[in-house]
Amino acid sequence: MSQGHPPASGGQFSLLRQKRFAPFFFTQFLGAANDNLFKFAFTVLVTFQLQVSWLDAKVAGLVIGALFILPFVLFSATAGQWADKHDKAFIMRSVKLMEVGIMGLAAVGFWFNHVALLLGCVFLMGLHSTFFGPVKYAYLPQHLREHELTGGNGLVEMGTFVAILLGNLGGGLLMGVPEVGGHWVAGACFAVALLGWATARGIPASPSSDPDLQVNWNPLSETWRNLRLAHQYPSVFRSLLGISWMWFFGAVFLAQFPSFARDVLHGNEQVASLLLVVFSIGIAVGSLLCETFSHRHVEIGLVPMGAVGMTVFAFDLYLAASGLPALGEAPLLTAAEFVARPAHWRVMADLALLAFSAGLYSVPMYALIQLRTQPSHRARIIAANNILNALFMIVSSLLAGALLGAGFSIPEVFGATALLNVLVVGYVFWLMPEYILRLVMLLVTRVVYRLKVRGDRHLPTEGAAILVCNHVSFVDAVILGVVSPRPMVFLMDHRIFKMPALGWFFRAVKAIPIAPQKEDPEAYERAFERARQVLQEGELLCLFPEGAITRDGKLQPFKAGIMKILETNPVPVIPAALHNLWGSTFSRIDGAAMARPLRRGLFNRIGLVVGAPIAPEHVSPEALQQRVQALLDEPAP
């Protein structure tokens, strides 16, 4: 995964000081900035400054956007194959050199106001981005560890939207320079492309994940093959759909900012730029805070929180915008005049919080895709994501256009999108309840308790292994599940499945019920057979060797069931110890759990200590018990 690099010494920003991340980050940042600098300057040119008989100013923005997206639909499948077959650093350097050439042509187009040449450059820049996209997201898991993926993706998302913002602002300002604006844009685009190529030269080698891959040059058949490949991983494919929906959702708002500012908010182009600034800052902050909220793990429990925020604040934006007073024939407001009116603060707050929620929603999904996809075809899965994103954005434009054509106002389009978000995201969560389950886990470990962890680096991100832990309460599995970097399958006492809420929860996470051999020999054997199957599939199995929740807070003798599993599946065994759960609501300190709800209040501190893996040949029930007891004797985290 990380190719032996030392762990980051600080938070996600420490990655910006490291060679494995910094050159890549600034390369993709400059690429996104140049895309938007070029496109927005070109849009301003054909909308406000040139009269082109064969390109109506009213549809120029749509034509430019469609030309840019078209290569994603046509060539993403080929780009994914190239990214899996070749060294990713080599591809990025080659793509950035291609950008230098394209921007050289664009400079000629801006200098001589050659619209046809600039339209061709739009398509070529879309092609440049098409080939950079799969490499961009396949590069991260090759150089970052699991606990760095969320932070790394957050930085990339933040950088992308800040780059979009700066590119749009720069393109508008430079093109607005009287008489020589096109010359300034030509120089700026070419200079940024050169700088991007220079930073790409510092990207470290990223060896091919599938050098023997035979490239299929048919984009249609390969696109279908990529989508089928992604569909083989249900959690990944549904996350692809979730991300694509986020781009659908965001495209509705981004595309309407100019019209929304002028026709609804009665503002000039400064107000349109202000909306873009507010949106970009919101999504950047949400993306960055994902690492803090997830405690440096891939935490998909943030996704439902983001989805709720997207709906609530989008709908409130509809209400706020619909209630604004009409200004009639008064001059359009400048940004300062717009901000000076308190009625507009709610609009800006809704927009910022909507974007913040979108950041919480998207970053964990990107990290999950990178973590759970096989390295040999990770780039092709990302390519499938780009194809879906492009298709969803096209449908978004068509649907928004149809609603506006049917007489909907722009605020009503925003409100309809908010309601549609409830249906679409709800369907995704129904297909993949893991998102909701992770949210429940997150709330338990961040609200009912304050969880501190030590040694979580010992939890493997791939490969079969068994985690063993002391059994103190009915929420032990919930706490362990939050800490684990991937889904964990629990072997648990069958009686817990009869409890209304907990039983539903553990059935939903596909826990394995086990009954005592004397009570139900068939269920006992079935449980062990299922446990072996979990390990054969390379998953992480968790069991509580005491066999039952402690009734006195002390570690009970370990049973020999684990040896029965290791006989057929000799995998590493990872000891762990839960601290400070005895005496909490879900423990049996009062004889029965939950007899006194919240008996220790909220936010009471608990801990988990994870020990180093033990080779299967060195495992015995007695040795495991001694190791877990030693972890319990350590100070709590």
XYZ file of C-alpha atoms in Angstrom, residues 291-597:
307
model
C -10.153 13.236 8.662
C -10.882 14.877 12.024
C -14.408 13.465 12.259
C -13.278 9.980 11.201
C -10.213 9.916 13.489
C -7.960 9.211 10.478
C -9.844 6.150 9.256
C -12.061 5.519 6.256
C -15.353 6.308 7.997
C -18.378 5.890 5.764
C -20.648 6.718 8.696
C -20.089 10.345 7.679
C -21.893 9.733 4.379
C -25.461 9.690 5.808
C -24.660 12.829 7.812
C -23.553 14.547 4.627
C -26.619 13.318 2.734
C -28.988 14.714 5.368
C -27.163 18.049 5.304
C -27.352 18.217 1.500
C -31.125 17.787 1.627
C -31.831 20.075 4.579
C -29.734 23.006 3.401
C -30.700 22.669 -0.275
C -34.374 22.778 0.686
C -33.803 25.707 3.034
C -31.994 27.477 0.187
C -35.192 27.078 -1.841
C -37.237 28.549 1.025
C -34.788 31.406 1.642
C -34.517 32.352 -2.037
C -38.279 32.112 -2.588
C -38.938 34.561 0.231
C -36.649 37.352 -0.996
C -38.346 40.662 -1.891
C -38.504 41.644 -5.571
C -36.254 44.608 -6.463
C -37.941 45.466 -9.771
C -35.908 47.684 -12.096
C -33.304 48.672 -9.506
C -29.636 48.314 -10.567
C -28.034 44.928 -9.960
C -26.401 44.587 -6.560
C -22.645 44.465 -6.169
C -21.106 41.879 -3.853
C -20.757 44.458 -1.052
C -24.389 45.583 -1.433
C -25.543 41.961 -1.529
C -23.702 41.036 1.679
C -24.978 44.181 3.416
C -28.566 42.848 3.275
C -29.271 40.463 6.223
C -31.846 38.551 4.148
C -28.988 37.281 1.990
C -26.990 35.840 4.908
C -29.329 32.868 5.106
C -28.793 32.180 1.403
C -25.009 32.203 1.826
C -25.189 30.086 4.985
C -27.374 27.495 3.239
C -25.029 27.385 0.285
C -21.936 27.006 2.485
C -23.507 24.278 4.648
C -24.875 22.459 1.603
C -21.339 22.362 0.141
C -19.853 21.418 3.537
C -22.256 18.471 3.659
C -21.273 17.435 0.118
C -17.646 17.292 1.272
C -18.582 14.992 4.181
C -20.611 12.884 1.771
C -18.076 12.405 -1.024
C -14.623 12.028 0.572
C -15.353 8.794 2.519
C -16.873 7.259 -0.622
C -13.754 7.996 -2.667
C -11.578 6.518 0.104
C -13.777 3.405 0.357
C -13.499 2.776 -3.392
C -9.712 3.048 -3.237
C -9.467 0.803 -0.171
C -11.786 -2.002 -1.270
C -10.832 -2.293 -4.938
C -8.168 -4.761 -6.021
C -4.968 -2.855 -6.984
C -4.731 -4.728 -10.317
C -7.827 -2.968 -11.673
C -8.282 -0.014 -9.342
C -7.750 2.556 -12.112
C -10.378 0.881 -14.297
C -12.883 1.128 -11.434
C -12.040 4.842 -11.132
C -12.547 5.105 -14.903
C -15.997 3.546 -14.473
C -16.664 6.196 -11.827
C -15.656 8.955 -14.250
C -17.972 7.538 -16.905
C -20.885 7.458 -14.475
C -20.040 10.968 -13.222
C -20.121 12.319 -16.771
C -23.408 10.598 -17.574
C -25.024 11.824 -14.357
C -23.860 15.393 -15.023
C -25.295 15.272 -18.547
C -28.619 14.001 -17.200
C -28.471 16.705 -14.522
C -28.151 19.437 -17.162
C -30.985 17.976 -19.236
C -33.312 17.570 -16.251
C -32.607 21.061 -14.897
C -33.182 22.473 -18.371
C -36.449 20.552 -18.682
C -37.702 21.822 -15.306
C -36.823 25.413 -16.174
C -38.474 24.970 -19.566
C -41.597 23.674 -17.849
C -41.899 26.905 -15.888
C -40.070 26.034 -12.662
C -38.159 28.891 -11.057
C -34.500 28.377 -10.133
C -35.313 28.112 -6.387
C -37.976 25.525 -7.236
C -35.371 23.516 -9.169
C -33.180 23.608 -6.042
C -36.100 22.436 -3.893
C -36.965 19.623 -6.311
C -33.307 18.511 -6.274
C -33.346 18.441 -2.462
C -36.434 16.201 -2.443
C -34.961 13.983 -5.155
C -31.856 13.640 -2.986
C -33.973 12.007 -0.275
C -35.224 9.357 -2.709
C -31.913 8.604 -4.432
C -29.659 8.568 -1.376
C -32.289 6.667 0.602
C -32.289 4.012 -2.125
C -28.480 3.762 -2.028
C -28.564 3.340 1.761
C -31.307 0.732 1.461
C -29.116 -1.229 -0.960
C -26.093 -0.785 1.279
C -27.159 -0.468 4.932
C -23.489 -0.485 5.969
C -23.551 3.327 5.687
C -26.318 3.611 8.286
C -24.778 0.952 10.506
C -21.465 2.790 10.504
C -23.298 5.978 11.473
C -24.865 4.160 14.446
C -21.407 2.891 15.432
C -19.977 6.386 15.086
C -22.657 7.911 17.310
C -22.171 5.251 20.006
C -18.404 5.735 20.116
C -18.458 9.536 19.846
C -21.579 10.484 21.858
C -22.334 7.736 24.386
C -18.587 7.175 24.765
C -15.373 8.959 23.928
C -13.210 6.276 22.376
C -9.410 6.441 22.439
C -7.357 3.830 20.609
C -3.752 2.692 20.795
C -2.102 0.189 18.471
C -4.712 0.300 15.694
C -1.820 0.091 13.195
C -1.823 -3.650 13.981
C -5.262 -4.065 12.390
C -4.687 -5.361 8.845
C -6.255 -3.577 5.889
C -6.183 -6.744 3.780
C -5.781 -10.496 4.169
C -7.380 -13.009 6.518
C -6.856 -12.617 10.263
C -8.632 -13.210 13.572
C -9.130 -10.497 16.191
C -9.732 -11.676 19.761
C -10.897 -9.380 22.549
C -12.254 -9.394 26.084
C -16.051 -9.285 26.276
C -17.285 -6.551 28.616
C -20.569 -5.250 27.180
C -23.255 -5.587 24.538
C -21.620 -2.898 22.399
C -18.120 -4.399 22.234
C -18.652 -5.376 18.603
C -19.892 -1.870 17.765
C -16.722 -0.322 19.198
C -14.414 -2.782 17.466
C -16.306 -2.290 14.210
C -15.680 1.473 14.281
C -11.942 1.013 14.787
C -11.530 -1.608 12.068
C -10.356 -0.210 8.715
C -12.667 -2.649 6.891
C -15.831 -4.630 7.622
C -15.340 -7.220 10.331
C -17.378 -10.419 10.758
C -18.236 -11.237 14.378
C -18.740 -14.698 15.886
C -21.229 -14.023 18.697
C -23.426 -15.715 21.284
C -26.741 -16.604 19.598
C -28.752 -15.144 22.481
C -27.774 -11.581 21.601
C -29.641 -11.974 18.292
C -32.922 -12.311 20.240
C -32.634 -8.772 21.638
C -34.817 -6.367 19.561
C -32.411 -3.555 18.632
C -29.073 -5.327 18.991
C -30.372 -8.425 17.234
C -31.358 -6.381 14.173
C -28.005 -4.634 14.215
C -25.901 -7.804 14.357
C -27.984 -9.525 11.697
C -27.477 -6.473 9.489
C -23.674 -6.632 9.887
C -23.835 -10.361 9.066
C -22.535 -11.526 12.432
C -22.371 -15.289 12.923
C -24.532 -16.686 15.751
C -22.956 -19.527 17.728
C -24.688 -21.741 20.291
C -22.985 -24.008 22.848
C -22.151 -27.427 21.385
C -24.217 -29.241 24.003
C -27.236 -27.014 23.392
C -27.267 -27.095 19.574
C -24.473 -29.122 17.932
C -25.646 -28.324 14.392
C -25.668 -24.536 14.985
C -22.261 -24.890 16.647
C -20.751 -26.584 13.578
C -22.508 -24.200 11.210
C -20.932 -21.257 12.968
C -17.428 -22.686 12.623
C -18.007 -23.559 8.982
C -19.098 -19.977 8.293
C -16.082 -18.661 10.215
C -13.742 -20.752 8.045
C -15.450 -19.429 4.926
C -14.911 -15.830 6.106
C -11.183 -16.473 6.471
C -10.976 -18.290 3.139
C -12.401 -15.157 1.526
C -9.596 -13.095 3.058
C -11.812 -11.252 5.544
C -11.281 -10.220 9.149
C -12.988 -12.392 11.779
C -13.582 -11.281 15.358
C -14.447 -13.531 18.268
C -14.680 -13.247 22.042
C -12.927 -16.339 23.458
C -14.533 -15.944 26.895
C -17.783 -17.116 25.288
C -20.005 -14.673 27.195
C -20.084 -11.137 28.575
C -18.299 -10.868 31.919
C -20.501 -10.543 35.005
C -17.816 -9.241 37.350
C -15.627 -7.100 35.106
C -12.754 -9.591 35.156
C -11.306 -11.549 32.259
C -12.822 -15.049 32.114
C -10.967 -18.222 30.962
C -10.597 -18.462 27.171
C -12.313 -21.350 25.455
C -10.598 -23.519 22.853
C -12.907 -22.728 19.932
C -10.264 -20.603 18.225
C -7.981 -23.639 17.942
C -10.696 -25.442 15.989
C -10.622 -22.598 13.425
C -6.826 -22.357 13.274
C -6.518 -26.072 12.524
C -7.974 -25.498 9.059
C -7.204 -21.788 8.629
C -3.808 -20.900 10.134
C -3.978 -17.089 10.056
C -2.468 -14.371 12.286
C -4.302 -13.708 15.540
C -4.499 -10.131 16.847
C -5.145 -9.625 20.588
C -7.072 -6.571 21.791
C -8.356 -5.249 25.101
C -11.287 -2.937 25.849
C -10.775 -0.556 28.789
C -13.274 1.252 31.065
C -16.436 -0.335 29.649
C -17.220 -2.166 32.873
C -19.747 -0.083 34.753
C -21.195 1.550 31.658
C -24.804 1.315 30.490
C -24.253 -1.750 28.298
C -22.249 -3.794 30.830
C -23.727 -6.202 33.390
C -22.569 -4.321 36.472
C -26.159 -4.124 37.757
C -26.819 -7.760 36.979
C -28.595 -6.875 33.723
C -27.373 -4.549 31.020
C -29.203 -1.275 30.365
C -31.002 -1.420 33.722
C -29.989 2.204 34.251
C -29.749 3.992 30.882
